Tab-separated table of C-alpha atoms in Angstrom:
chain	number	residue	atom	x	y	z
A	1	UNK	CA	126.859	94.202	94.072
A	2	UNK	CA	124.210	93.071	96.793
A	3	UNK	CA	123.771	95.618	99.855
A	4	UNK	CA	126.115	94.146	102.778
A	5	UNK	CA	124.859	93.140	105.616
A	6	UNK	CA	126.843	95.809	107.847
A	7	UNK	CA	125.615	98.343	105.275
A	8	UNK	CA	121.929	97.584	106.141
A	9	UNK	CA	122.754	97.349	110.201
A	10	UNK	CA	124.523	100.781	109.811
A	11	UNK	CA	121.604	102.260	107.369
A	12	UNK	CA	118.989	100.884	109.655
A	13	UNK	CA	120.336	101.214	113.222
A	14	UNK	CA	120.927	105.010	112.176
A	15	UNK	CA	117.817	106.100	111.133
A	16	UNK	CA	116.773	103.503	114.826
A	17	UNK	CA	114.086	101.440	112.354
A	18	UNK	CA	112.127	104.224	110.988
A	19	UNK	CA	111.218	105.990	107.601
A	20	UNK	CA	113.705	108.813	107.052
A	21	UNK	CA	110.449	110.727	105.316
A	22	UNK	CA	110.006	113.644	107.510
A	23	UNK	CA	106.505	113.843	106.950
A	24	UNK	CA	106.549	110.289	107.286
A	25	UNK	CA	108.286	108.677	109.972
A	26	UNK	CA	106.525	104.943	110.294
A	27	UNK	CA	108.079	102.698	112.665
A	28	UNK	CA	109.067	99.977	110.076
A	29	UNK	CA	109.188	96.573	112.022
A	30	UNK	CA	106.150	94.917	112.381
A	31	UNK	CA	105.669	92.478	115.600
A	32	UNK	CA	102.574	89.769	115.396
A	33	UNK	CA	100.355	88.759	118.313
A	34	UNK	CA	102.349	85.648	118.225
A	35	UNK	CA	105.658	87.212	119.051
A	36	UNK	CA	106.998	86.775	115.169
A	37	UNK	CA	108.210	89.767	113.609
A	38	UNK	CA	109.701	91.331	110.020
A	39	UNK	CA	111.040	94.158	109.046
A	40	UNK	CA	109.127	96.283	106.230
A	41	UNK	CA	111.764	98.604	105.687
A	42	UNK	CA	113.253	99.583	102.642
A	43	UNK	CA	116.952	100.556	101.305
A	44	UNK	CA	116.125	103.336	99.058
A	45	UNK	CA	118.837	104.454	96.378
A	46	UNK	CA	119.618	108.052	96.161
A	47	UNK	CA	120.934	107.683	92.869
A	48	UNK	CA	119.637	104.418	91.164
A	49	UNK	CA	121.959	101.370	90.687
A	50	UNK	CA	120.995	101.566	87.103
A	51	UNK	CA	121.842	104.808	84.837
A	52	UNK	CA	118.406	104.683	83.634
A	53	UNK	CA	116.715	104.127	86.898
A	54	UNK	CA	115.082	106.726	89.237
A	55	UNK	CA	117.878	110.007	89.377
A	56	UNK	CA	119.958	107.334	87.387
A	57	UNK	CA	123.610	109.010	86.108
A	58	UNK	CA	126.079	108.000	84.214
A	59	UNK	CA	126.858	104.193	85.145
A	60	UNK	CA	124.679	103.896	88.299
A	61	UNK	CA	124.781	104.900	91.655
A	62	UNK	CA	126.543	102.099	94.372
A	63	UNK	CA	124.942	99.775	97.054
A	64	UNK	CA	127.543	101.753	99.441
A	65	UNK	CA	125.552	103.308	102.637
A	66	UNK	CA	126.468	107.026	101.219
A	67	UNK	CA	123.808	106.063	98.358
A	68	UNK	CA	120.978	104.369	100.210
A	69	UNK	CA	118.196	106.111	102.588
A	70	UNK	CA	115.680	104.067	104.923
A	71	UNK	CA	112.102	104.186	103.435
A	72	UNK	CA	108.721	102.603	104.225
A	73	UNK	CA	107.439	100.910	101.389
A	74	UNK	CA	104.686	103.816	100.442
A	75	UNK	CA	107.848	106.254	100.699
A	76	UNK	CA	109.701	104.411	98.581
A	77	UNK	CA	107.275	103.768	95.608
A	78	UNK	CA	106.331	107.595	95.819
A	79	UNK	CA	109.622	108.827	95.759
A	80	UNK	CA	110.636	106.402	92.848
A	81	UNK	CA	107.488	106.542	90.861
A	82	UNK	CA	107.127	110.927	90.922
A	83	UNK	CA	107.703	112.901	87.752
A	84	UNK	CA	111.813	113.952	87.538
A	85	UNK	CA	112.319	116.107	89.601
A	86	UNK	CA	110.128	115.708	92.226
A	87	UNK	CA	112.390	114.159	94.953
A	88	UNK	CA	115.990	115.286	93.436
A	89	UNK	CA	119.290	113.701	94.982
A	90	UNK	CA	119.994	116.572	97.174
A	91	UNK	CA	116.493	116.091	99.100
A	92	UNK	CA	117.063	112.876	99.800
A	93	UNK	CA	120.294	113.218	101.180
A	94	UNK	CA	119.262	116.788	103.327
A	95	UNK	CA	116.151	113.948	104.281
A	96	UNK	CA	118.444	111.347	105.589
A	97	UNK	CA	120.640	113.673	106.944
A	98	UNK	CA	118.552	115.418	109.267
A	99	UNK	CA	116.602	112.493	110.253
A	100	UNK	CA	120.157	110.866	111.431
A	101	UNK	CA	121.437	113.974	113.410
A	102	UNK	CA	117.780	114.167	115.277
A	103	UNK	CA	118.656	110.248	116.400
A	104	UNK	CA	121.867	111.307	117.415
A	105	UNK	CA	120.856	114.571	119.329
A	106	UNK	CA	117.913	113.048	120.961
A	107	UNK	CA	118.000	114.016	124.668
A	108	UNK	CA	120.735	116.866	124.312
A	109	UNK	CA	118.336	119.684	125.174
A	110	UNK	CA	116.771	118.150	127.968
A	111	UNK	CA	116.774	119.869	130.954
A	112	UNK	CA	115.644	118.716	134.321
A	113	UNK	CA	114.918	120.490	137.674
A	114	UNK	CA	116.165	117.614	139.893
A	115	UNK	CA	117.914	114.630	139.984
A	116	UNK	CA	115.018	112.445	140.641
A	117	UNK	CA	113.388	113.967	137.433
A	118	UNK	CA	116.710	112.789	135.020
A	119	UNK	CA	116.366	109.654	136.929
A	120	UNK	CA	112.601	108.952	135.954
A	121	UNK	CA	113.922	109.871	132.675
A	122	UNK	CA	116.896	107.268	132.043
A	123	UNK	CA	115.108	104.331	134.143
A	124	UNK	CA	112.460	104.098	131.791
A	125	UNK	CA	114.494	104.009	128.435
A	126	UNK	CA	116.869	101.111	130.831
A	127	UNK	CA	113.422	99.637	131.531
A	128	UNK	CA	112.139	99.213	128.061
A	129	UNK	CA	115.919	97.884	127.166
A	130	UNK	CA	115.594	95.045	129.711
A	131	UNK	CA	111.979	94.346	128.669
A	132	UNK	CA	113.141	94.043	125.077
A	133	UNK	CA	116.431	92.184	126.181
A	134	UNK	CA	113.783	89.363	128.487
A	135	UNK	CA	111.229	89.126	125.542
A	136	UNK	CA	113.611	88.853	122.454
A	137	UNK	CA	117.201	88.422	123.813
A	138	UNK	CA	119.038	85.017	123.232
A	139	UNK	CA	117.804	84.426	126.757
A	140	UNK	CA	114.695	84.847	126.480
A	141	UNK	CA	111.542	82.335	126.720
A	142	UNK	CA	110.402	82.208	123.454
A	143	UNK	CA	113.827	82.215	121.591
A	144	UNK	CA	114.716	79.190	123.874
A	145	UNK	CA	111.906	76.979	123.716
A	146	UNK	CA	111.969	77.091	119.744
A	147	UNK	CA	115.713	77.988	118.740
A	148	UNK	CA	114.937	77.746	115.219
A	149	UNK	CA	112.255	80.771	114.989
A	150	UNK	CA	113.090	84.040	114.008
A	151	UNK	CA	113.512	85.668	117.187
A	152	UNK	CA	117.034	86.452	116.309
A	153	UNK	CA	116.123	88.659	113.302
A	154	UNK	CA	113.981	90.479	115.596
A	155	UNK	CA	116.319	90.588	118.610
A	156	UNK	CA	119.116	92.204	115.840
A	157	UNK	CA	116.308	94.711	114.799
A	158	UNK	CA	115.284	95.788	118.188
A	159	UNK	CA	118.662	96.189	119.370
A	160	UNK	CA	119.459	98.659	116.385
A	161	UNK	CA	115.869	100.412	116.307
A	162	UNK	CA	115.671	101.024	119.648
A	163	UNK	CA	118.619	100.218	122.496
A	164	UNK	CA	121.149	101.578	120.523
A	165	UNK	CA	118.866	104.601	119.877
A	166	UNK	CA	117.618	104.543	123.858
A	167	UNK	CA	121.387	104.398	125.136
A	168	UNK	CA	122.041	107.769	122.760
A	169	UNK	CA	119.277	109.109	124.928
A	170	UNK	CA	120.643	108.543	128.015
A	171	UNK	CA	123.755	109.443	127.209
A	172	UNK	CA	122.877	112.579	125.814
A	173	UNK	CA	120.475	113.647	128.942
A	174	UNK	CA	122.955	113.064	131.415
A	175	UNK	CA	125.515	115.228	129.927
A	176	UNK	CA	122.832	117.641	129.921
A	177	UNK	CA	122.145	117.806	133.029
A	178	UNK	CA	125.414	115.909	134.676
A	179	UNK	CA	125.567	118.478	137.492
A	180	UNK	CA	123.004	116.937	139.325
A	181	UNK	CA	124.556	113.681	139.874
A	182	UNK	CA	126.952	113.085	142.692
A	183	UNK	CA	130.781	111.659	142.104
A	184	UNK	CA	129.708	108.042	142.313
A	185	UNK	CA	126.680	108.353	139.856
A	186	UNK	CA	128.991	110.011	137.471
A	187	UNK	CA	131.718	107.637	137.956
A	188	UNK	CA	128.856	104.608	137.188
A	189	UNK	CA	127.304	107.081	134.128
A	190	UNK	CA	130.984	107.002	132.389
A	191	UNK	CA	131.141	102.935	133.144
A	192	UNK	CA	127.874	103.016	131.012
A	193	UNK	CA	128.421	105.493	128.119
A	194	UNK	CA	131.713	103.077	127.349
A	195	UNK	CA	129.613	100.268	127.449
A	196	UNK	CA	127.157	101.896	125.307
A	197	UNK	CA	129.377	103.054	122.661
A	198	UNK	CA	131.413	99.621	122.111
A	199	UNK	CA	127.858	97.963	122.123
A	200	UNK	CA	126.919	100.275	119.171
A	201	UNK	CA	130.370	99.492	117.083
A	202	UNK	CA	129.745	95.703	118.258
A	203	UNK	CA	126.066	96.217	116.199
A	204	UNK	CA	127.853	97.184	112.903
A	205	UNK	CA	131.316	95.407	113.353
A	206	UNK	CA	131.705	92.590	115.306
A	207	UNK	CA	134.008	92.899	118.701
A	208	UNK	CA	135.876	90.070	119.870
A	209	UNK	CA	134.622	91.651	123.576
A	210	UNK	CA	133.332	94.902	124.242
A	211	UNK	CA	132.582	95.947	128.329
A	212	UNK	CA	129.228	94.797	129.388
A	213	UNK	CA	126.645	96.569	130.506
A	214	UNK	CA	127.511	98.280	134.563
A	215	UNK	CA	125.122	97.073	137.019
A	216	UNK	CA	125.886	99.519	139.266
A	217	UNK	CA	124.426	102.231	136.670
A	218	UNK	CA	121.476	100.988	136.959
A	219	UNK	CA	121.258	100.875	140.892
A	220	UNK	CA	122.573	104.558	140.444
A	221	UNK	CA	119.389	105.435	138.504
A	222	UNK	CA	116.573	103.369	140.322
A	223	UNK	CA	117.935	104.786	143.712
């Protein structure tokens, strides 16, 4: 069996588009001066999908996203290519596994003094969403003048590498420090961290509709 396609969104939007090598971490999409882009990224088998393979057991391990961890190329070939041993099933998965949680808890310990500090904070991770959205979206310049580039690709990339990963941010910072917003920022953060979390499912599974993104969040945070 070939590696799904929702397998390498999940695998890749989890590990937000970098190598799960904790000595490592390389941002693994590559953008050109030209506004192309590709991903270098690698689906790494824990166990190998053939018995004789690197860790190979019994009949092979699955293309399944329980058995696969997000590599850079040099990762991968080192971790393949090193005497038995050397990089043992349980490492991999402890390597995956922390580098997943630290995604996930990203912005949880945050704490700021004021609420114009946690604002500073979330409007520039919305900024950098928007500029991504404007330079790659659907909407965007480039993807309309030539509709048959590979600005999609890209657009699916960025959206799981790093606004999926910047919303966890700000979700995770403002629960931190939700005290210092008033009723009506909290009311517009909660509009937001729905939106956020159907947009994530919508990455991996498609959604026949899922609530957009609140405007009024955004006012809240550039006020």
């Amino acid at each position: 069996m070939a590696i799904s396609d929702n397998t390498v969104k999940l695998l890749w939007g989890r590990a937000a588009g970098t190598c799960s090598n904790p000595i490592c971490r390389t941002d693994l999409t590559v953008l050109l001066e030209d506004g192309r882009g590709f991903n270098v990224g690698e689906m790494a088998h824990v166990i190998a999908s053939s018995p004789n393979g690197p860790r190979g057991v019994g009949t092979g391990g699955s293309d399944e996203y329980e058995n696969l961890v997000l590599l850079c190329p040099t990762c991968h070939r080192t971790v393949d290519k090193a005497p038995a041993g050397t990089y043992p099933v349980s490492m991999l998965h402890q390597w995956k596994q922390d580098h997943e949680s630290s995604i996930r808890s990203n912005g949880t310990a945050l704490k700021f003094q004021s609420v114009a500090e946690l604002k500073i904070y979330v409007a520039r991770l919305l900024y950098e969403n928007k500029v991504l959205w404007s330079s790659f979206g659907p909407q965007s310049l480039v993807a309309q003048a030539d509709p048959g580039s590979n600005m999609y690709e890209v657009w699916v990339l960025r959206k799981l590498d790093t606004i999926v990963p910047n919303n966890t941010k700000i979700i995770n910072a403002v629960e931190a420090n939700i005290t210092l917003l008033n009723s009506t920022e909290t009311a517009s953060f909660f509009h937001f961290k729905i939106h956020a979390q159907a947009f994530e499912r919508h990455q991996y599974t498609r959604l026949d509709t899922y609530p957009m993104f609140p405007a009024e969040f955004e006012k809240a945070m550039l006020s």
